[in-house]
């Protein structure tokens, strides 16, 4: 039976939704995975909260029958590619990643053809079609480790994020052919907006995700994936941080370091989009209803699944846990 969202969301309290979700987890033998950018209540009810790599690894290792992915589409799609036999659900399958969608397969195929002989390394924030055109997938956690294993003489195409690609090329001292995609959440931090925040909080350290622009990264004391940023705030003696990534991560930062202060990096007045609206589409009500109704289910065509699996498996082999 399908239950209508409107008819339940008004009537169920947050505590009741927690109770029902936890009961369904047991009943369905389900694992709930959530990214750090999701709403606090989603992070509270999830079995595992992590960055893209940790969540892909959790999906690879689980013996649950059902994976419920509170994240964006490419994350759930990757879980399904790894686990064709499991039921993979998303609270809202319309929660896509605009960065992934900025790299259409046909255009990328042409781009690849312009650079014969180049090895194609793509960020996990990409569609299954792009992964099928790639040699190796990577995340912001393991991109550096993977690229270091490729001989310097080997040309590399990196996509779809130009900022992460540019950051890696500079750090590793090698040229890479970059697809010009970007994430609106990170690309809209400007040098002036973060410098204003640094002036306002002189004791704070600026830390940033590598999807930010070079002129922002240049001022950061630490650059890393969401998980690396989180660990940095736990281990550093510094008490105040300016966080240049999606502010959903601050929930976990504050939980692990309750005495420290976390300031979301501001944006310029004309660019107020600080949140990843797609991640925030995962609400508690939708999480409950997707488990209850066993949909929306994430499906991947078997030919596409097999074509995209190789690049994901290569990533997992090249960066063992
Ligand atoms: P992480 O892998 O660092 O969590 O990044 C995912 C993402 O979508 C960043 O915008
Ligand atoms: Fe995609 Fe950016 Fe949202 Fe990450 S923050 S899921 S890259 S739109």
Coordinates of C-alpha atoms and ligand atoms in Angstrom, one line a residue:
X1 CA 0.0 0.0 0.0
X2 CA 1.3 3.5 -0.9
X3 CA 0.8 6.1 1.8
X4 CA 0.5 9.7 0.7
X5 CA 3.1 12.0 2.2
X6 CA 0.7 14.8 2.8
X7 CA -1.6 12.6 4.9
X8 CA 1.1 11.4 7.2
X9 CA 3.7 14.3 7.6
X10 CA 1.3 16.5 9.4
X11 CA 0.2 13.9 11.9
X12 CA 3.4 12.2 12.9
X13 CA 5.7 13.8 15.4
X14 CA 9.5 13.7 14.9
X15 CA 9.8 11.2 17.8
X16 CA 7.1 9.0 16.2
X17 CA 8.9 9.1 12.8
X18 CA 12.2 8.1 14.5
X19 CA 10.4 5.2 16.2
X20 CA 8.8 4.0 13.0
X21 CA 12.0 4.3 11.0
X22 CA 14.0 2.4 13.6
X23 CA 11.3 -0.3 13.6
X24 CA 11.3 -0.5 9.8
X25 CA 15.1 -0.8 9.8
X26 CA 14.8 -4.0 11.9
X27 CA 11.8 -5.4 10.0
X28 CA 13.4 -4.9 6.6
X29 CA 17.0 -5.6 7.6
X30 CA 17.8 -2.1 6.2
X31 CA 20.9 0.0 6.5
X32 CA 20.3 3.8 6.4
X33 CA 23.3 5.8 5.0
X34 CA 23.4 9.6 5.1
X35 CA 25.8 12.2 3.8
X36 CA 27.1 14.9 6.2
X37 CA 25.2 17.5 4.2
X38 CA 21.8 16.1 5.1
X39 CA 19.5 17.6 7.7
X40 CA 20.5 17.0 11.4
X41 CA 17.5 14.7 12.0
X42 CA 18.5 12.5 9.0
X43 CA 22.0 12.3 10.4
X44 CA 20.6 11.3 13.8
X45 CA 18.5 8.4 12.5
X46 CA 21.1 7.1 10.0
X47 CA 23.2 4.0 10.8
X48 CA 26.2 5.5 9.1
X49 CA 26.9 9.2 8.3
X50 CA 29.9 9.8 6.1
X51 CA 31.6 11.2 3.1
X52 CA 31.1 9.8 -0.4
X53 CA 33.9 7.3 0.0
X54 CA 32.9 6.0 3.4
X55 CA 29.3 5.6 2.2
X56 CA 30.4 3.7 -0.9
X57 CA 32.5 1.4 1.2
X58 CA 29.7 0.9 3.7
X59 CA 27.4 0.0 0.7
X60 CA 30.1 -2.4 -0.5
X61 CA 30.5 -4.2 2.8
X62 CA 26.9 -4.4 4.2
X63 CA 25.0 -7.6 4.5
X64 CA 21.7 -5.7 4.9
X65 CA 19.0 -6.6 2.4
X66 CA 18.0 -3.0 1.8
X67 CA 20.1 0.2 1.5
X68 CA 18.3 3.4 2.1
X69 CA 20.5 6.3 0.8
X70 CA 19.9 9.8 2.1
X71 CA 22.2 11.7 -0.1
X72 CA 22.0 12.6 -3.8
X73 CA 21.3 10.4 -6.8
X74 CA 24.8 9.5 -7.9
X75 CA 25.5 8.1 -4.3
X76 CA 22.5 5.8 -4.4
X77 CA 23.2 4.8 -8.0
X78 CA 26.8 3.9 -7.0
X79 CA 25.4 1.7 -4.1
X80 CA 23.1 -0.1 -6.6
X81 CA 26.0 -0.6 -9.1
X82 CA 28.0 -2.3 -6.4
X83 CA 24.9 -4.2 -5.1
X84 CA 22.7 -5.3 -7.9
X85 CA 20.9 -7.8 -5.7
X86 CA 19.9 -5.4 -3.0
X87 CA 16.9 -3.1 -2.8
X88 CA 18.3 0.5 -2.9
X89 CA 15.9 3.2 -1.9
X90 CA 16.1 7.0 -1.7
X91 CA 13.8 9.3 0.2
X92 CA 13.5 11.5 -2.8
X93 CA 15.0 10.2 -6.1
X94 CA 14.7 13.7 -7.6
X95 CA 17.6 14.8 -5.3
X96 CA 20.3 15.0 -8.1
X97 CA 23.7 16.6 -8.0
X98 CA 24.0 19.5 -10.4
X99 CA 27.7 18.9 -10.7
X100 CA 27.1 15.4 -11.9
X101 CA 24.4 16.6 -14.3
X102 CA 26.8 19.2 -15.8
X103 CA 28.7 16.5 -17.6
X104 CA 26.4 14.9 -20.3
X105 CA 27.7 11.5 -21.6
X106 CA 27.7 12.5 -25.3
X107 CA 29.7 15.7 -24.7
X108 CA 32.1 13.8 -22.5
X109 CA 32.5 11.1 -25.1
X110 CA 33.5 13.8 -27.6
X111 CA 35.8 15.4 -25.1
X112 CA 37.5 12.1 -24.5
X113 CA 37.9 11.5 -28.2
X114 CA 39.8 14.8 -28.5
X115 CA 42.4 13.4 -26.1
X116 CA 43.2 9.8 -27.3
X117 CA 45.6 8.0 -25.0
X118 CA 44.5 10.0 -21.9
X119 CA 43.5 8.0 -18.8
X120 CA 40.0 9.1 -17.6
X121 CA 39.7 9.7 -13.9
X122 CA 36.3 10.9 -12.8
X123 CA 34.9 12.2 -9.5
X124 CA 32.3 10.0 -8.0
X125 CA 29.9 13.0 -8.4
X126 CA 29.1 11.8 -11.9
X127 CA 26.4 9.7 -13.6
X128 CA 26.7 6.0 -14.3
X129 CA 27.1 6.8 -18.0
X130 CA 30.2 8.9 -17.2
X131 CA 31.6 6.2 -14.9
X132 CA 31.2 3.8 -17.8
X133 CA 33.3 6.1 -19.9
X134 CA 36.0 6.3 -17.2
X135 CA 39.0 4.2 -16.2
X136 CA 38.9 5.1 -12.5
X137 CA 36.4 6.7 -10.2
X138 CA 37.7 8.8 -7.2
X139 CA 36.3 10.9 -4.4
X140 CA 37.8 13.9 -2.7
X141 CA 39.2 11.6 0.0
X142 CA 41.2 9.3 -2.3
X143 CA 41.8 11.3 -5.5
X144 CA 45.3 12.3 -4.5
X145 CA 46.2 8.7 -3.5
X146 CA 44.9 7.4 -6.8
X147 CA 46.6 9.9 -9.0
X148 CA 49.9 9.4 -7.3
X149 CA 49.8 5.8 -8.5
X150 CA 49.7 7.0 -12.2
X151 CA 53.1 7.6 -13.9
X152 CA 53.7 11.3 -14.6
X153 CA 54.1 10.6 -18.3
X154 CA 50.5 9.3 -18.5
X155 CA 48.1 12.1 -19.6
X156 CA 45.0 12.3 -17.5
X157 CA 41.5 13.6 -18.2
X158 CA 39.8 14.7 -14.9
X159 CA 36.2 15.6 -14.6
X160 CA 33.7 16.8 -13.9
X161 CA 34.8 19.2 -11.2
X162 CA 37.3 21.8 -12.5
X163 CA 38.1 23.1 -9.0
X164 CA 39.0 19.7 -7.5
X165 CA 40.9 18.9 -10.7
X166 CA 42.8 22.2 -10.6
X167 CA 43.6 21.7 -6.9
X168 CA 45.0 18.2 -7.5
X169 CA 47.0 19.2 -10.6
X170 CA 48.7 22.0 -8.6
X171 CA 49.3 19.9 -5.5
X172 CA 50.7 16.9 -7.5
X173 CA 52.6 19.1 -10.0
X174 CA 51.1 17.5 -13.0
X175 CA 49.0 18.7 -15.9
X176 CA 45.5 17.3 -16.2
X177 CA 42.9 17.9 -18.9
X178 CA 40.0 19.3 -17.0
X179 CA 36.2 19.1 -17.7
X180 CA 34.9 22.5 -16.7
X181 CA 32.1 21.5 -14.3
X182 CA 31.6 22.9 -10.8
X183 CA 29.4 22.6 -7.8
X184 CA 27.4 25.8 -7.2
X185 CA 27.5 25.4 -3.4
X186 CA 31.3 25.6 -3.4
X187 CA 32.1 27.6 -6.4
X188 CA 30.1 30.6 -5.0
X189 CA 32.4 31.2 -2.1
X190 CA 34.5 34.2 -3.2
X191 CA 38.0 35.3 -2.1
X192 CA 36.5 38.6 -0.7
X193 CA 33.7 36.8 1.3
X194 CA 36.1 34.4 3.0
X195 CA 38.7 37.1 3.7
X196 CA 36.0 39.3 5.3
X197 CA 35.1 36.4 7.6
X198 CA 38.8 35.9 8.4
X199 CA 39.1 39.6 9.3
X200 CA 36.0 39.4 11.4
X201 CA 37.2 36.3 13.3
X202 CA 41.0 36.8 13.5
X203 CA 41.5 33.7 15.8
X204 CA 39.6 31.4 13.5
X205 CA 41.1 29.0 11.0
X206 CA 39.6 28.8 7.5
X207 CA 39.2 25.2 6.3
X208 CA 37.8 24.3 2.9
X209 CA 36.6 21.5 0.6
X210 CA 38.6 21.2 -2.6
X211 CA 35.5 21.9 -4.7
X212 CA 36.1 25.6 -3.7
X213 CA 37.9 27.9 -6.2
X214 CA 41.6 28.3 -6.1
X215 CA 41.5 31.8 -4.8
X216 CA 39.5 30.6 -1.8
X217 CA 41.7 27.4 -1.2
X218 CA 44.8 29.6 -1.2
X219 CA 43.7 31.1 2.1
X220 CA 42.7 27.8 3.8
X221 CA 44.8 26.3 6.6
X222 CA 43.5 22.9 5.7
X223 CA 41.8 21.5 2.5
X224 CA 40.0 18.1 2.5
X225 CA 36.9 16.0 1.9
X226 CA 34.0 16.4 4.4
X227 CA 35.4 13.6 6.5
X228 CA 38.9 15.0 6.5
X229 CA 37.6 18.5 7.5
X230 CA 35.6 16.9 10.3
X231 CA 38.7 15.0 11.6
X232 CA 40.8 18.1 11.3
X233 CA 38.4 20.1 13.6
X234 CA 38.5 17.3 16.2
X235 CA 42.3 16.9 16.3
X236 CA 43.3 20.6 16.0
X237 CA 44.0 22.7 19.1
X238 CA 42.3 25.6 17.4
X239 CA 38.9 26.6 18.9
X240 CA 37.2 28.5 16.1
X241 CA 36.8 27.5 12.4
X242 CA 35.4 29.1 9.3
X243 CA 33.9 26.3 7.3
X244 CA 34.0 26.7 3.5
X245 CA 31.8 23.8 2.5
X246 CA 28.1 23.0 2.8
X247 CA 27.1 23.9 6.4
X248 CA 25.3 20.5 7.0
X249 CA 28.7 19.2 8.2
X250 CA 28.7 21.6 11.1
X251 CA 26.1 19.4 12.9
X252 CA 28.6 16.6 13.2
X253 CA 31.5 19.0 13.9
X254 CA 29.6 20.5 16.8
X255 CA 28.6 17.1 18.1
X256 CA 32.2 15.9 18.2
X257 CA 33.6 19.2 19.5
X258 CA 30.9 20.8 21.6
X259 CA 33.2 23.5 23.0
X260 CA 34.5 24.7 19.6
X261 CA 32.9 27.3 17.4
X262 CA 32.1 26.7 13.8
X263 CA 31.2 29.6 11.5
X264 CA 29.8 28.8 8.0
X265 CA 31.9 30.7 5.4
X266 CA 29.7 33.5 4.1
X267 CA 29.0 34.2 0.4
X268 CA 28.7 37.6 -1.4
X269 CA 25.3 39.3 -1.0
X270 CA 24.4 38.5 -4.6
X271 CA 25.2 34.8 -4.1
X272 CA 23.2 33.7 -1.2
X273 CA 23.0 29.9 -2.1
X274 CA 24.9 28.4 0.8
X275 CA 22.9 25.1 1.1
X276 CA 22.9 22.1 -1.2
X277 CA 19.1 22.2 -1.8
X278 CA 19.3 18.7 -3.3
X279 CA 20.7 17.2 -0.1
X280 CA 18.1 18.9 1.9
X281 CA 15.3 17.2 -0.1
X282 CA 15.9 14.2 2.2
X283 CA 13.4 14.8 5.0
X284 CA 12.5 12.6 7.8
X285 CA 8.9 12.1 6.4
X286 CA 10.3 11.1 3.0
X287 CA 12.8 8.7 4.6
X288 CA 10.0 7.0 6.6
X289 CA 7.7 6.8 3.5
X290 CA 10.3 5.4 1.2
X291 CA 10.9 2.6 3.7
X292 CA 7.3 2.0 4.2
X293 CA 6.4 2.0 0.5
X294 CA 9.7 0.4 -0.6
X295 CA 10.1 3.2 -3.2
X296 CA 11.4 5.2 -4.9
X297 CA 13.7 2.3 -5.8
X298 CA 17.0 3.0 -7.6
X299 CA 17.5 0.9 -10.7
X300 CA 20.4 0.7 -13.1
X301 CA 20.2 -1.0 -16.5
X302 CA 22.4 -4.1 -16.3
X303 CA 24.6 -3.3 -19.4
X304 CA 25.2 0.2 -17.9
X305 CA 25.8 -1.3 -14.5
X306 CA 28.5 -3.6 -15.8
X307 CA 30.1 -0.9 -17.9
X308 CA 30.3 1.5 -14.9
X309 CA 31.3 -1.1 -12.2
X310 CA 34.9 -1.4 -13.4
X311 CA 35.9 2.2 -12.7
X312 CA 34.3 2.0 -9.2
X313 CA 36.1 -1.3 -8.4
X314 CA 39.4 0.1 -9.6
X315 CA 38.9 3.0 -7.1
X316 CA 38.2 0.6 -4.2
X317 CA 41.3 -1.5 -5.2
X318 CA 43.6 1.6 -5.5
X319 CA 42.5 3.0 -2.1
X320 CA 42.0 0.2 0.2
X321 CA 40.3 1.1 3.5
Ligands
LIG1 P1 32.7 14.4 0.1 O1 33.1 13.1 -0.6 O2 33.9 15.2 0.5 O3 31.8 14.1 1.2 O4 32.0 15.3 -1.0 C1 30.8 15.1 -1.5 C2 30.2 16.2 -2.1 O5 29.2 16.1 -2.8 C3 30.8 17.5 -2.0 O6 30.1 18.5 -2.5
LIG2 FE1 26.5 18.0 -5.7 FE2 27.5 20.3 -4.7 FE3 25.4 19.2 -3.6 FE4 27.9 18.0 -3.4 S1 27.2 20.0 -2.5 S2 25.9 17.0 -3.8 S3 28.7 18.5 -5.4 S4 25.5 20.0 -5.6

